[in-house]
């Protein structure tokens, strides 16, 4: 039987390089995978009987085709992209951390004639972990008035938790106490949802002191400037179908609460936000996400002009004006 006949009768692997495609992928169709924003995406390409042929990774977009890797060499100028060979035959493409614009079609190509191609379509999902304010808006930098209340939450994607190995959700038993540098919220070995999550939340609230003193590092941990949280900060735990939530509350904000708050999940993914407590001469808080926006500084005369212009405008009662940044006069 020649090679063409072998291909016809699905014995292609006897004729040269072939892809060990997942059983749930139709031949010729793209494999659909999804990874959470800022995590590491790993795209598999298992090639049998490669012999003297070469494996390449190519990214295809609507307007161009980009060569990413050839064999063990990376040709992309993006340092986030690497190829790592996993024995015995997996040429894995790693992208770390992934960004929103990394979504799209990636092709693993073998240098046969004609080339053989295995396609993977990458979808970028919501962040694995993020820090939000009391209104549920993600932020990276926030200002509060001295004496005000601060409520910020660490939201962890339930879909991300479901993707973690079971061993990750069950910390080692030899760790009897949490690290002093972090305040932790434990989670059962399996990810809860619906009524089970509510029941766990209730039990955790009743036994919060017990958990705090006897549990290991837990799944969600908070730190401030790399150290432990101030003692007056209150921790609470809740969840929805989409998010597992750890919340910290400060009733009377003061200068000791200034700093960078970091939330880490299972020792893998983390998110940070800076909190600054200012004196009473400044607004109570900047109610917007100031992350990724530069500070806006204008002269006093320009500020007065803006105020005069605003006073001349008639706006409906329902109109809200949002300022994305800090105005320093």
PDB file of C-alpha atoms in Angstrom:
ATOM      1  CA  UNK A   1       0.000   0.000   0.000  1.00  0.00           C
ATOM      2  CA  UNK A   2       1.512   3.308  -1.025  1.00  0.00           C
ATOM      3  CA  UNK A   3       1.412   6.451   1.127  1.00  0.00           C
ATOM      4  CA  UNK A   4      -1.598   7.976  -0.601  1.00  0.00           C
ATOM      5  CA  UNK A   5      -3.623   4.833   0.013  1.00  0.00           C
ATOM      6  CA  UNK A   6      -2.440   4.787   3.605  1.00  0.00           C
ATOM      7  CA  UNK A   7      -3.710   8.332   4.116  1.00  0.00           C
ATOM      8  CA  UNK A   8      -7.033   7.395   2.592  1.00  0.00           C
ATOM      9  CA  UNK A   9      -7.458   4.519   5.011  1.00  0.00           C
ATOM     10  CA  UNK A  10      -6.289   6.564   8.014  1.00  0.00           C
ATOM     11  CA  UNK A  11      -2.880   4.935   8.333  1.00  0.00           C
ATOM     12  CA  UNK A  12      -1.043   8.202   7.785  1.00  0.00           C
ATOM     13  CA  UNK A  13       1.246   7.677  10.769  1.00  0.00           C
ATOM     14  CA  UNK A  14       3.004   4.913   8.866  1.00  0.00           C
ATOM     15  CA  UNK A  15       3.997   7.317   6.077  1.00  0.00           C
ATOM     16  CA  UNK A  16       5.812  10.085   7.918  1.00  0.00           C
ATOM     17  CA  UNK A  17       5.203  12.866  10.454  1.00  0.00           C
ATOM     18  CA  UNK A  18       1.698  12.986  11.909  1.00  0.00           C
ATOM     19  CA  UNK A  19      -0.051  15.002  14.629  1.00  0.00           C
ATOM     20  CA  UNK A  20      -1.331  13.253  17.709  1.00  0.00           C
ATOM     21  CA  UNK A  21      -4.521  15.266  17.695  1.00  0.00           C
ATOM     22  CA  UNK A  22      -6.843  15.166  20.727  1.00  0.00           C
ATOM     23  CA  UNK A  23      -9.681  12.705  20.254  1.00  0.00           C
ATOM     24  CA  UNK A  24     -12.275  15.486  20.546  1.00  0.00           C
ATOM     25  CA  UNK A  25     -10.858  17.458  17.611  1.00  0.00           C
ATOM     26  CA  UNK A  26     -12.109  16.761  14.107  1.00  0.00           C
ATOM     27  CA  UNK A  27      -9.334  16.289  11.591  1.00  0.00           C
ATOM     28  CA  UNK A  28      -8.482  19.623   9.996  1.00  0.00           C
ATOM     29  CA  UNK A  29     -10.362  21.672  12.617  1.00  0.00           C
ATOM     30  CA  UNK A  30      -8.661  24.048  15.044  1.00  0.00           C
ATOM     31  CA  UNK A  31      -8.276  22.996  18.649  1.00  0.00           C
ATOM     32  CA  UNK A  32     -10.072  25.497  20.909  1.00  0.00           C
ATOM     33  CA  UNK A  33      -8.227  26.477  24.108  1.00  0.00           C
ATOM     34  CA  UNK A  34      -8.711  29.274  26.623  1.00  0.00           C
ATOM     35  CA  UNK A  35      -6.360  30.830  29.163  1.00  0.00           C
ATOM     36  CA  UNK A  36      -6.934  33.582  31.676  1.00  0.00           C
ATOM     37  CA  UNK A  37      -5.463  37.035  31.176  1.00  0.00           C
ATOM     38  CA  UNK A  38      -1.927  37.411  32.618  1.00  0.00           C
ATOM     39  CA  UNK A  39      -1.449  33.656  33.086  1.00  0.00           C
ATOM     40  CA  UNK A  40       0.798  31.392  31.018  1.00  0.00           C
ATOM     41  CA  UNK A  41      -0.663  29.934  27.843  1.00  0.00           C
ATOM     42  CA  UNK A  42       0.772  26.582  26.724  1.00  0.00           C
ATOM     43  CA  UNK A  43      -0.114  25.326  23.249  1.00  0.00           C
ATOM     44  CA  UNK A  44       0.698  21.684  22.566  1.00  0.00           C
ATOM     45  CA  UNK A  45       1.929  20.203  19.293  1.00  0.00           C
ATOM     46  CA  UNK A  46       2.632  16.464  19.486  1.00  0.00           C
ATOM     47  CA  UNK A  47       4.306  15.158  16.347  1.00  0.00           C
ATOM     48  CA  UNK A  48       4.947  11.483  15.737  1.00  0.00           C
ATOM     49  CA  UNK A  49       7.638  10.116  13.391  1.00  0.00           C
ATOM     50  CA  UNK A  50       9.188  13.550  12.876  1.00  0.00           C
ATOM     51  CA  UNK A  51      12.526  12.062  11.732  1.00  0.00           C
ATOM     52  CA  UNK A  52      14.538  14.751   9.907  1.00  0.00           C
ATOM     53  CA  UNK A  53      11.686  17.238   9.563  1.00  0.00           C
ATOM     54  CA  UNK A  54      11.339  20.511  11.471  1.00  0.00           C
ATOM     55  CA  UNK A  55       8.478  21.863  13.592  1.00  0.00           C
ATOM     56  CA  UNK A  56       7.556  25.539  13.342  1.00  0.00           C
ATOM     57  CA  UNK A  57       5.021  27.700  15.188  1.00  0.00           C
ATOM     58  CA  UNK A  58       3.290  30.404  13.161  1.00  0.00           C
ATOM     59  CA  UNK A  59       0.710  32.979  14.183  1.00  0.00           C
ATOM     60  CA  UNK A  60      -1.881  33.989  11.660  1.00  0.00           C
ATOM     61  CA  UNK A  61      -3.957  37.170  11.902  1.00  0.00           C
ATOM     62  CA  UNK A  62      -6.277  38.876   9.440  1.00  0.00           C
ATOM     63  CA  UNK A  63      -3.489  40.992   7.955  1.00  0.00           C
ATOM     64  CA  UNK A  64      -0.274  39.012   8.407  1.00  0.00           C
ATOM     65  CA  UNK A  65       1.481  35.736   9.165  1.00  0.00           C
ATOM     66  CA  UNK A  66       4.273  35.785  11.774  1.00  0.00           C
ATOM     67  CA  UNK A  67       6.971  33.150  12.254  1.00  0.00           C
ATOM     68  CA  UNK A  68       7.370  32.503  15.990  1.00  0.00           C
ATOM     69  CA  UNK A  69       9.657  29.481  16.337  1.00  0.00           C
ATOM     70  CA  UNK A  70      11.669  27.002  14.254  1.00  0.00           C
ATOM     71  CA  UNK A  71      12.745  23.834  16.015  1.00  0.00           C
ATOM     72  CA  UNK A  72      14.137  24.806  19.413  1.00  0.00           C
ATOM     73  CA  UNK A  73      14.829  28.391  18.315  1.00  0.00           C
ATOM     74  CA  UNK A  74      12.532  31.346  18.938  1.00  0.00           C
ATOM     75  CA  UNK A  75      12.344  33.894  16.141  1.00  0.00           C
ATOM     76  CA  UNK A  76       9.721  36.178  17.641  1.00  0.00           C
ATOM     77  CA  UNK A  77      11.024  39.425  19.063  1.00  0.00           C
ATOM     78  CA  UNK A  78       8.494  39.157  21.892  1.00  0.00           C
ATOM     79  CA  UNK A  79      10.311  37.881  25.026  1.00  0.00           C
ATOM     80  CA  UNK A  80       7.053  36.418  26.328  1.00  0.00           C
ATOM     81  CA  UNK A  81       7.083  33.758  23.607  1.00  0.00           C
ATOM     82  CA  UNK A  82       9.210  30.602  23.841  1.00  0.00           C
ATOM     83  CA  UNK A  83       9.202  27.059  22.506  1.00  0.00           C
ATOM     84  CA  UNK A  84       9.976  24.222  24.919  1.00  0.00           C
ATOM     85  CA  UNK A  85      10.308  20.621  23.823  1.00  0.00           C
ATOM     86  CA  UNK A  86       8.634  18.104  26.115  1.00  0.00           C
ATOM     87  CA  UNK A  87       9.790  14.510  25.708  1.00  0.00           C
ATOM     88  CA  UNK A  88       8.978  12.498  23.717  1.00  0.00           C
ATOM     89  CA  UNK A  89       7.343  14.531  20.935  1.00  0.00           C
ATOM     90  CA  UNK A  90       5.614  17.683  22.186  1.00  0.00           C
ATOM     91  CA  UNK A  91       6.759  21.017  20.764  1.00  0.00           C
ATOM     92  CA  UNK A  92       5.035  23.362  23.213  1.00  0.00           C
ATOM     93  CA  UNK A  93       4.566  27.056  22.588  1.00  0.00           C
ATOM     94  CA  UNK A  94       4.634  29.121  25.799  1.00  0.00           C
ATOM     95  CA  UNK A  95       3.259  32.675  26.078  1.00  0.00           C
ATOM     96  CA  UNK A  96       3.737  34.259  29.503  1.00  0.00           C
ATOM     97  CA  UNK A  97       1.972  36.356  30.508  1.00  0.00           C
ATOM     98  CA  UNK A  98      -0.737  36.423  27.879  1.00  0.00           C
ATOM     99  CA  UNK A  99      -2.416  39.667  26.858  1.00  0.00           C
ATOM    100  CA  UNK A 100      -5.818  40.328  25.336  1.00  0.00           C
ATOM    101  CA  UNK A 101      -4.360  40.797  21.849  1.00  0.00           C
ATOM    102  CA  UNK A 102      -2.703  37.359  21.977  1.00  0.00           C
ATOM    103  CA  UNK A 103      -6.058  35.801  21.150  1.00  0.00           C
ATOM    104  CA  UNK A 104      -6.260  34.192  17.725  1.00  0.00           C
ATOM    105  CA  UNK A 105      -5.016  31.370  15.529  1.00  0.00           C
ATOM    106  CA  UNK A 106      -1.669  29.623  16.091  1.00  0.00           C
ATOM    107  CA  UNK A 107      -0.398  26.976  13.683  1.00  0.00           C
ATOM    108  CA  UNK A 108       2.094  24.227  14.356  1.00  0.00           C
ATOM    109  CA  UNK A 109       3.632  23.320  10.998  1.00  0.00           C
ATOM    110  CA  UNK A 110       5.866  20.417   9.969  1.00  0.00           C
ATOM    111  CA  UNK A 111       8.270  20.965   7.076  1.00  0.00           C
ATOM    112  CA  UNK A 112       6.888  18.260   4.804  1.00  0.00           C
ATOM    113  CA  UNK A 113       5.873  18.834   1.165  1.00  0.00           C
ATOM    114  CA  UNK A 114       3.206  20.030   1.264  1.00  0.00           C
ATOM    115  CA  UNK A 115       3.499  21.280   4.881  1.00  0.00           C
ATOM    116  CA  UNK A 116       1.305  19.626   7.496  1.00  0.00           C
ATOM    117  CA  UNK A 117      -0.439  21.987   9.885  1.00  0.00           C
ATOM    118  CA  UNK A 118      -2.179  21.630  13.245  1.00  0.00           C
ATOM    119  CA  UNK A 119      -4.096  24.770  14.277  1.00  0.00           C
ATOM    120  CA  UNK A 120      -4.989  25.995  17.759  1.00  0.00           C
ATOM    121  CA  UNK A 121      -7.354  28.877  18.403  1.00  0.00           C
ATOM    122  CA  UNK A 122      -6.461  30.723  21.604  1.00  0.00           C
ATOM    123  CA  UNK A 123      -9.141  32.572  23.565  1.00  0.00           C
ATOM    124  CA  UNK A 124      -8.109  34.983  26.337  1.00  0.00           C
ATOM    125  CA  UNK A 125     -10.488  34.753  29.298  1.00  0.00           C
ATOM    126  CA  UNK A 126     -11.165  37.129  32.202  1.00  0.00           C
ATOM    127  CA  UNK A 127      -8.288  37.759  34.658  1.00  0.00           C
ATOM    128  CA  UNK A 128      -7.527  34.874  36.996  1.00  0.00           C
ATOM    129  CA  UNK A 129      -7.339  37.349  39.874  1.00  0.00           C
ATOM    130  CA  UNK A 130      -8.073  41.065  40.208  1.00  0.00           C
ATOM    131  CA  UNK A 131      -8.520  43.693  42.906  1.00  0.00           C
ATOM    132  CA  UNK A 132     -11.721  45.749  42.827  1.00  0.00           C
ATOM    133  CA  UNK A 133     -13.232  48.587  44.838  1.00  0.00           C
ATOM    134  CA  UNK A 134     -16.542  48.644  46.721  1.00  0.00           C
ATOM    135  CA  UNK A 135     -18.381  49.202  43.414  1.00  0.00           C
ATOM    136  CA  UNK A 136     -16.738  46.212  41.744  1.00  0.00           C
ATOM    137  CA  UNK A 137     -14.419  48.237  39.479  1.00  0.00           C
ATOM    138  CA  UNK A 138     -10.858  47.023  39.004  1.00  0.00           C
ATOM    139  CA  UNK A 139      -8.236  49.555  40.075  1.00  0.00           C
ATOM    140  CA  UNK A 140      -4.494  49.893  40.537  1.00  0.00           C
ATOM    141  CA  UNK A 141      -4.154  53.163  42.466  1.00  0.00           C
ATOM    142  CA  UNK A 142      -6.672  54.815  44.784  1.00  0.00           C
ATOM    143  CA  UNK A 143      -6.754  57.810  47.151  1.00  0.00           C
ATOM    144  CA  UNK A 144      -8.795  57.975  50.359  1.00  0.00           C
ATOM    145  CA  UNK A 145      -9.460  60.662  52.919  1.00  0.00           C
ATOM    146  CA  UNK A 146      -8.103  60.293  56.444  1.00  0.00           C
ATOM    147  CA  UNK A 147     -10.730  58.573  58.584  1.00  0.00           C
ATOM    148  CA  UNK A 148     -12.763  57.207  55.663  1.00  0.00           C
ATOM    149  CA  UNK A 149     -13.833  53.587  55.150  1.00  0.00           C
ATOM    150  CA  UNK A 150     -11.874  51.398  52.747  1.00  0.00           C
ATOM    151  CA  UNK A 151     -13.361  48.249  51.219  1.00  0.00           C
ATOM    152  CA  UNK A 152     -11.384  46.395  48.570  1.00  0.00           C
ATOM    153  CA  UNK A 153     -11.820  42.842  47.339  1.00  0.00           C
ATOM    154  CA  UNK A 154      -9.700  40.203  45.671  1.00  0.00           C
ATOM    155  CA  UNK A 155     -11.765  38.372  43.069  1.00  0.00           C
ATOM    156  CA  UNK A 156     -10.540  34.988  41.855  1.00  0.00           C
ATOM    157  CA  UNK A 157     -12.069  33.434  38.752  1.00  0.00           C
ATOM    158  CA  UNK A 158     -13.933  30.198  39.512  1.00  0.00           C
ATOM    159  CA  UNK A 159     -12.993  28.981  36.030  1.00  0.00           C
ATOM    160  CA  UNK A 160      -9.318  29.550  36.874  1.00  0.00           C
ATOM    161  CA  UNK A 161      -9.660  27.638  40.150  1.00  0.00           C
ATOM    162  CA  UNK A 162     -11.258  24.750  38.276  1.00  0.00           C
ATOM    163  CA  UNK A 163      -8.192  24.606  36.011  1.00  0.00           C
ATOM    164  CA  UNK A 164      -5.750  24.195  38.905  1.00  0.00           C
ATOM    165  CA  UNK A 165      -4.515  20.719  39.896  1.00  0.00           C
ATOM    166  CA  UNK A 166      -6.251  19.275  42.948  1.00  0.00           C
ATOM    167  CA  UNK A 167      -2.945  19.277  44.821  1.00  0.00           C
ATOM    168  CA  UNK A 168      -2.805  23.068  44.444  1.00  0.00           C
ATOM    169  CA  UNK A 169      -6.135  23.455  46.221  1.00  0.00           C
ATOM    170  CA  UNK A 170      -5.038  21.182  49.072  1.00  0.00           C
ATOM    171  CA  UNK A 171      -1.908  22.675  50.690  1.00  0.00           C
ATOM    172  CA  UNK A 172       0.643  20.281  52.286  1.00  0.00           C
ATOM    173  CA  UNK A 173      -0.330  19.056  55.756  1.00  0.00           C
ATOM    174  CA  UNK A 174       3.103  19.817  57.201  1.00  0.00           C
ATOM    175  CA  UNK A 175       2.439  23.554  56.891  1.00  0.00           C
ATOM    176  CA  UNK A 176       0.744  24.072  60.238  1.00  0.00           C
ATOM    177  CA  UNK A 177       0.727  27.856  60.326  1.00  0.00           C
ATOM    178  CA  UNK A 178       0.364  30.553  57.731  1.00  0.00           C
ATOM    179  CA  UNK A 179       3.369  32.737  56.899  1.00  0.00           C
ATOM    180  CA  UNK A 180       3.605  35.849  59.026  1.00  0.00           C
ATOM    181  CA  UNK A 181       3.926  37.944  55.891  1.00  0.00           C
ATOM    182  CA  UNK A 182       0.406  37.251  54.709  1.00  0.00           C
ATOM    183  CA  UNK A 183      -3.186  37.061  55.882  1.00  0.00           C
ATOM    184  CA  UNK A 184      -4.859  34.042  54.345  1.00  0.00           C
ATOM    185  CA  UNK A 185      -8.362  32.816  53.567  1.00  0.00           C
ATOM    186  CA  UNK A 186      -8.578  28.999  53.307  1.00  0.00           C
ATOM    187  CA  UNK A 187     -10.708  27.044  50.855  1.00  0.00           C
ATOM    188  CA  UNK A 188     -11.903  23.439  50.894  1.00  0.00           C
ATOM    189  CA  UNK A 189     -10.114  20.910  48.709  1.00  0.00           C
ATOM    190  CA  UNK A 190     -12.793  21.158  46.023  1.00  0.00           C
ATOM    191  CA  UNK A 191     -14.105  24.356  44.506  1.00  0.00           C
ATOM    192  CA  UNK A 192     -17.577  25.141  45.826  1.00  0.00           C
ATOM    193  CA  UNK A 193     -20.532  26.655  44.059  1.00  0.00           C
ATOM    194  CA  UNK A 194     -24.097  27.695  44.803  1.00  0.00           C
ATOM    195  CA  UNK A 195     -25.523  26.508  48.127  1.00  0.00           C
ATOM    196  CA  UNK A 196     -22.315  24.695  49.063  1.00  0.00           C
ATOM    197  CA  UNK A 197     -20.361  27.936  48.804  1.00  0.00           C
ATOM    198  CA  UNK A 198     -22.931  29.730  50.995  1.00  0.00           C
ATOM    199  CA  UNK A 199     -22.746  26.972  53.595  1.00  0.00           C
ATOM    200  CA  UNK A 200     -18.952  27.123  53.622  1.00  0.00           C
ATOM    201  CA  UNK A 201     -19.007  30.893  53.895  1.00  0.00           C
ATOM    202  CA  UNK A 202     -21.302  30.661  56.923  1.00  0.00           C
ATOM    203  CA  UNK A 203     -19.145  28.025  58.604  1.00  0.00           C
ATOM    204  CA  UNK A 204     -15.975  29.996  57.882  1.00  0.00           C
ATOM    205  CA  UNK A 205     -17.444  33.152  59.455  1.00  0.00           C
ATOM    206  CA  UNK A 206     -18.293  31.274  62.658  1.00  0.00           C
ATOM    207  CA  UNK A 207     -14.864  29.683  62.875  1.00  0.00           C
ATOM    208  CA  UNK A 208     -12.735  32.534  61.534  1.00  0.00           C
ATOM    209  CA  UNK A 209     -10.489  32.661  64.611  1.00  0.00           C
ATOM    210  CA  UNK A 210      -9.923  28.911  64.477  1.00  0.00           C
ATOM    211  CA  UNK A 211      -9.011  29.037  60.796  1.00  0.00           C
ATOM    212  CA  UNK A 212      -6.691  31.993  61.364  1.00  0.00           C
ATOM    213  CA  UNK A 213      -4.658  30.227  64.033  1.00  0.00           C
ATOM    214  CA  UNK A 214      -4.521  26.606  62.925  1.00  0.00           C
ATOM    215  CA  UNK A 215      -4.774  26.422  59.147  1.00  0.00           C
ATOM    216  CA  UNK A 216      -1.947  26.375  56.660  1.00  0.00           C
ATOM    217  CA  UNK A 217      -1.265  29.157  54.178  1.00  0.00           C
ATOM    218  CA  UNK A 218      -4.652  28.718  52.471  1.00  0.00           C
ATOM    219  CA  UNK A 219      -5.618  29.459  48.925  1.00  0.00           C
ATOM    220  CA  UNK A 220      -6.014  33.268  48.924  1.00  0.00           C
ATOM    221  CA  UNK A 221      -3.442  35.374  50.769  1.00  0.00           C
ATOM    222  CA  UNK A 222      -3.113  39.130  51.293  1.00  0.00           C
ATOM    223  CA  UNK A 223      -0.004  41.123  52.044  1.00  0.00           C
ATOM    224  CA  UNK A 224       0.845  44.813  52.339  1.00  0.00           C
ATOM    225  CA  UNK A 225       4.203  46.045  51.056  1.00  0.00           C
ATOM    226  CA  UNK A 226       5.393  42.450  51.199  1.00  0.00           C
ATOM    227  CA  UNK A 227       4.525  42.089  54.884  1.00  0.00           C
ATOM    228  CA  UNK A 228       1.549  41.338  57.084  1.00  0.00           C
ATOM    229  CA  UNK A 229      -1.638  43.384  57.072  1.00  0.00           C
ATOM    230  CA  UNK A 230      -2.272  45.985  59.794  1.00  0.00           C
ATOM    231  CA  UNK A 231      -4.069  44.368  62.737  1.00  0.00           C
ATOM    232  CA  UNK A 232      -7.215  46.507  62.437  1.00  0.00           C
ATOM    233  CA  UNK A 233      -8.033  45.197  58.943  1.00  0.00           C
ATOM    234  CA  UNK A 234     -11.056  42.874  58.822  1.00  0.00           C
ATOM    235  CA  UNK A 235     -11.155  39.913  56.430  1.00  0.00           C
ATOM    236  CA  UNK A 236     -14.286  38.282  55.007  1.00  0.00           C
ATOM    237  CA  UNK A 237     -14.982  35.597  52.459  1.00  0.00           C
ATOM    238  CA  UNK A 238     -17.779  35.094  49.901  1.00  0.00           C
ATOM    239  CA  UNK A 239     -18.379  33.931  46.370  1.00  0.00           C
ATOM    240  CA  UNK A 240     -20.532  33.937  43.262  1.00  0.00           C
ATOM    241  CA  UNK A 241     -20.789  31.569  40.317  1.00  0.00           C
ATOM    242  CA  UNK A 242     -18.032  33.557  38.599  1.00  0.00           C
ATOM    243  CA  UNK A 243     -15.790  34.748  41.429  1.00  0.00           C
ATOM    244  CA  UNK A 244     -14.346  33.601  44.724  1.00  0.00           C
ATOM    245  CA  UNK A 245     -14.006  36.781  46.791  1.00  0.00           C
ATOM    246  CA  UNK A 246     -11.744  37.755  49.682  1.00  0.00           C
ATOM    247  CA  UNK A 247     -12.540  41.196  51.102  1.00  0.00           C
ATOM    248  CA  UNK A 248     -10.557  43.476  53.390  1.00  0.00           C
ATOM    249  CA  UNK A 249     -12.252  46.310  55.277  1.00  0.00           C
ATOM    250  CA  UNK A 250     -10.775  49.307  57.100  1.00  0.00           C
ATOM    251  CA  UNK A 251     -13.221  51.377  59.165  1.00  0.00           C
ATOM    252  CA  UNK A 252     -10.944  54.326  59.998  1.00  0.00           C
ATOM    253  CA  UNK A 253      -8.268  54.827  57.364  1.00  0.00           C
ATOM    254  CA  UNK A 254      -5.007  56.431  58.489  1.00  0.00           C
ATOM    255  CA  UNK A 255      -1.439  56.732  57.267  1.00  0.00           C
ATOM    256  CA  UNK A 256      -0.508  53.246  58.477  1.00  0.00           C
ATOM    257  CA  UNK A 257      -2.793  51.879  55.778  1.00  0.00           C
ATOM    258  CA  UNK A 258      -0.780  53.489  52.965  1.00  0.00           C
ATOM    259  CA  UNK A 259       0.903  50.959  50.732  1.00  0.00           C
ATOM    260  CA  UNK A 260       0.667  48.321  48.030  1.00  0.00           C
ATOM    261  CA  UNK A 261      -1.820  45.556  48.758  1.00  0.00           C
ATOM    262  CA  UNK A 262      -1.139  42.233  47.042  1.00  0.00           C
ATOM    263  CA  UNK A 263      -3.528  39.306  46.662  1.00  0.00           C
ATOM    264  CA  UNK A 264      -2.014  35.943  45.736  1.00  0.00           C
ATOM    265  CA  UNK A 265      -3.880  32.797  44.718  1.00  0.00           C
ATOM    266  CA  UNK A 266      -2.421  29.348  45.363  1.00  0.00           C
ATOM    267  CA  UNK A 267       1.055  30.879  45.250  1.00  0.00           C
ATOM    268  CA  UNK A 268       0.732  31.269  41.478  1.00  0.00           C
ATOM    269  CA  UNK A 269      -1.224  34.306  40.303  1.00  0.00           C
ATOM    270  CA  UNK A 270      -1.402  37.680  42.026  1.00  0.00           C
ATOM    271  CA  UNK A 271      -2.719  41.204  41.635  1.00  0.00           C
ATOM    272  CA  UNK A 272      -1.662  44.423  43.335  1.00  0.00           C
ATOM    273  CA  UNK A 273      -3.203  47.816  44.066  1.00  0.00           C
ATOM    274  CA  UNK A 274      -1.832  50.887  45.814  1.00  0.00           C
ATOM    275  CA  UNK A 275      -3.836  52.642  48.522  1.00  0.00           C
ATOM    276  CA  UNK A 276      -2.929  56.159  49.615  1.00  0.00           C
ATOM    277  CA  UNK A 277      -4.569  57.830  52.592  1.00  0.00           C
ATOM    278  CA  UNK A 278      -4.345  61.625  52.330  1.00  0.00           C
ATOM    279  CA  UNK A 279      -5.187  64.455  54.698  1.00  0.00           C
ATOM    280  CA  UNK A 280      -8.632  66.075  54.971  1.00  0.00           C
ATOM    281  CA  UNK A 281      -7.799  68.852  52.492  1.00  0.00           C
ATOM    282  CA  UNK A 282      -8.105  66.442  49.551  1.00  0.00           C
ATOM    283  CA  UNK A 283     -11.264  64.781  48.178  1.00  0.00           C
ATOM    284  CA  UNK A 284     -12.556  61.808  50.141  1.00  0.00           C
ATOM    285  CA  UNK A 285     -11.481  59.380  47.424  1.00  0.00           C
ATOM    286  CA  UNK A 286     -10.850  59.194  43.747  1.00  0.00           C
ATOM    287  CA  UNK A 287     -13.797  57.066  42.658  1.00  0.00           C
ATOM    288  CA  UNK A 288     -12.207  55.790  39.485  1.00  0.00           C
ATOM    289  CA  UNK A 289      -9.603  53.407  38.306  1.00  0.00           C
ATOM    290  CA  UNK A 290      -6.439  55.470  38.122  1.00  0.00           C
ATOM    291  CA  UNK A 291      -4.361  52.498  37.059  1.00  0.00           C
ATOM    292  CA  UNK A 292      -2.521  52.792  33.753  1.00  0.00           C
ATOM    293  CA  UNK A 293      -3.318  56.525  33.586  1.00  0.00           C
ATOM    294  CA  UNK A 294      -0.730  59.200  34.109  1.00  0.00           C
ATOM    295  CA  UNK A 295      -1.200  61.972  36.622  1.00  0.00           C
ATOM    296  CA  UNK A 296      -2.603  65.173  35.164  1.00  0.00           C
ATOM    297  CA  UNK A 297      -0.993  68.381  36.414  1.00  0.00           C
ATOM    298  CA  UNK A 298      -2.146  71.805  35.182  1.00  0.00           C
ATOM    299  CA  UNK A 299      -1.338  75.383  36.209  1.00  0.00           C
ATOM    300  CA  UNK A 300      -3.614  77.228  38.629  1.00  0.00           C
ATOM    301  CA  UNK A 301      -4.818  79.654  35.933  1.00  0.00           C
ATOM    302  CA  UNK A 302      -5.898  76.790  33.706  1.00  0.00           C
ATOM    303  CA  UNK A 303      -7.749  75.178  36.597  1.00  0.00           C
ATOM    304  CA  UNK A 304      -9.694  78.396  37.203  1.00  0.00           C
ATOM    305  CA  UNK A 305     -10.675  78.563  33.535  1.00  0.00           C
ATOM    306  CA  UNK A 306     -11.962  75.007  33.690  1.00  0.00           C
ATOM    307  CA  UNK A 307     -14.031  75.784  36.763  1.00  0.00           C
ATOM    308  CA  UNK A 308     -15.536  78.875  35.084  1.00  0.00           C
ATOM    309  CA  UNK A 309     -16.398  76.916  31.969  1.00  0.00           C
ATOM    310  CA  UNK A 310     -18.009  74.185  34.017  1.00  0.00           C
ATOM    311  CA  UNK A 311     -20.086  76.726  35.974  1.00  0.00           C
ATOM    312  CA  UNK A 312     -21.475  78.101  32.703  1.00  0.00           C
ATOM    313  CA  UNK A 313     -22.731  74.722  31.534  1.00  0.00           C
ATOM    314  CA  UNK A 314     -26.221  73.561  32.349  1.00  0.00           C
ATOM    315  CA  UNK A 315     -26.280  69.831  32.889  1.00  0.00           C
ATOM    316  CA  UNK A 316     -29.264  67.567  33.663  1.00  0.00           C
ATOM    317  CA  UNK A 317     -29.457  66.301  37.221  1.00  0.00           C
ATOM    318  CA  UNK A 318     -28.737  62.784  36.039  1.00  0.00           C
ATOM    319  CA  UNK A 319     -25.457  63.770  34.352  1.00  0.00           C
ATOM    320  CA  UNK A 320     -22.284  62.532  36.055  1.00  0.00           C
ATOM    321  CA  UNK A 321     -18.815  63.825  35.295  1.00  0.00           C
ATOM    322  CA  UNK A 322     -15.957  61.337  35.707  1.00  0.00           C
ATOM    323  CA  UNK A 323     -12.334  62.417  35.901  1.00  0.00           C
ATOM    324  CA  UNK A 324      -9.736  59.796  34.977  1.00  0.00           C
ATOM    325  CA  UNK A 325      -6.726  60.972  36.893  1.00  0.00           C
ATOM    326  CA  UNK A 326      -5.662  63.310  39.672  1.00  0.00           C
ATOM    327  CA  UNK A 327      -5.904  67.059  39.333  1.00  0.00           C
ATOM    328  CA  UNK A 328      -3.135  68.817  41.241  1.00  0.00           C
ATOM    329  CA  UNK A 329      -3.284  72.571  41.587  1.00  0.00           C
TER     330      UNK A 329
END
